[in-house]
Amino acid sequence: MAPWGSRLTVWSKQTEDLVTECTKCLAAEMHKNSWQNRRRGRRSHQQNPWFRQQGSEERGNSVAQQSSQDSGHVGDDEAPSTSSGTAGSSSVPDLPGYYFDPEKKRYFRLLPGHNNCNPLTKEGIRQKEMESKRLQLLEEEDKQKKKIARMGFNASSLLQKSKLGFLNVTSYCRLAHELRVSCMQRKKVQIQSSDPSALASDRFNLILADTNSDRLFTVNDVKVGGSKYGIISLRGLKAPSLKVHMHENLYFTNRKVNSVCWASLNHLDSHILLCLMGIAETPGCATLLPASLFVSSHPAGDRPGMLCSFRIPGAWSCAWSLNIQANNCFSTGLSRRVLVTNVVTGHRQSFGTSSDVLAQQFALMAPLLFNGCRSGEIFAIDLRCRNQGKGWKATRLFHDSAVTSVQILQEEQNLMASDMAGTIKLWDLRTTKCIRQYEGHVNEHAYLPLHVHEEEGIVVAVGQDCYTRIWSFQDACLLRTIPSPHPTSKADIPSVAFSSRLGGFRGAPGLLMAVQQDLYCFSYT
């Protein structure tokens, strides 16, 4: 038998050999697994088109950089890496819950929007993209003095076609208006007031021009809460110094203004009709506010009018009648009801509806009141019907979304309406069919007005994206898109007013835009 020392030596050698063999096996297995992982990763990279493109671009970039270093004649602006990076970022796969930054070329995790501490949200990213687009359009508008609304359409070709007899007088005037609209330049209007500090803090909510376009009724949101009213005289709106004066009064309300229109009670546009929402224990009402209450805003010798208020809770819309068969009357659109009220006698007519009435307008020649509803229905009420019996609905049209504005055209054979889906349609009231649709308007849920000007042949609307769009009334061609001068916000949607005679009968055509505390003029000249 071998001694214990020799046995221990043999056993230790066998143990060392076993450990060495296990170590080699483990290393080989690890090497095999790592090789398979690299192979799978390379295969997935090759199968993914974006990684294939990135790999080819990186190889191209390295080759280009090596060649530029060897030659020494290629500048930084000629390096192909810039274009390849742009191309690669345009085809980046969309990963749920992540955002790819094209500048840093990497993914970032998106957190929920309610996390105010996180600046990287989908809403913030979309806001950043919209702001970048707005700034780019503003820069293009400032650089490009003459804009082209239609291909091959300019002043010389228009004049030549007119001389050759290819255009009649009506078509020539319409196309001349389109040409001038496309070349309007933005200029800031200086507002003068007895309280300059209020102008710096109060924000424009809406502006509404009167019939002669020499006054603007304004609703301003006060910083401490609530609203106050004013009238801007446009008689000083003349180039090159655009100056207007704001006339204010002490009438202040902490209630929201749902709808507003000019009313001709004593004379043309002698009052302003307001629909105010109720608050707490105070019910909603319709108020006739005399324009003479505003200092120096009424003609000389005009007596101060009387403020009239009618308790009409929950009014969404209002309209004043210039029809002789509904003299001194106004209408209010309520929830599932329409009220027609005579201001002098106090007599009321009530018509039940199946939906909330959001828009209204009286016809001038026919005794009809047109209404647009939240359900998308547009119907006309025959004012000669004294009860709610059958036959008082004279016309019925239908939109796919809530109707926010209805405009009756001059001959009263057509009607234009817009809805909360961004659809603008021109309807033939005789056949009750849509004859034209105006594309490009943006609206999701806002109460936005529509401006139709047949004399100039244009249609104007401000979208929820804060862009003002102008279409040709004749063929629905989008003539111009005007970005807001201020950052895009749902709380700062511009309010506009267009007229062929801004400032009165001797005024020039143009567009007025009110946003935040500023007033801008886009004039033809």
Short mmCIF file of C-alpha atoms in Angstrom, two decimals, residues 6 31 74-75 86 103 108 127 138 141 225 263 269 277 389 419 436-437 458 507:
data_model
loop_
_atom_site.label_atom_id
_atom_site.label_comp_id
_atom_site.label_asym_id
_atom_site.label_seq_id
_atom_site.Cartn_x
_atom_site.Cartn_y
_atom_site.Cartn_z
CA SER A 6 1.82 9.90 -2.30
CA HIS A 31 -18.18 31.69 -25.57
CA VAL A 74 -14.36 68.11 -48.40
CA GLY A 75 -16.02 70.73 -46.17
CA THR A 86 -32.29 63.16 -41.67
CA GLU A 103 -31.52 65.58 -33.00
CA PHE A 108 -36.76 58.69 -24.62
CA GLN A 127 -47.00 71.66 -28.92
CA LEU A 138 -44.30 83.59 -39.84
CA GLU A 141 -44.66 85.47 -44.56
CA GLY A 225 -61.68 87.11 -13.34
CA ALA A 263 -79.18 94.79 -32.42
CA ASP A 269 -76.78 98.84 -34.53
CA MET A 277 -74.50 82.17 -18.62
CA GLY A 389 -98.12 72.49 -34.33
CA ASP A 419 -69.52 72.26 -37.49
CA ARG A 436 -69.69 72.89 -52.24
CA GLN A 437 -67.36 71.97 -49.37
CA ILE A 458 -64.13 85.08 -49.76
CA GLY A 507 -62.16 102.75 -45.42
#
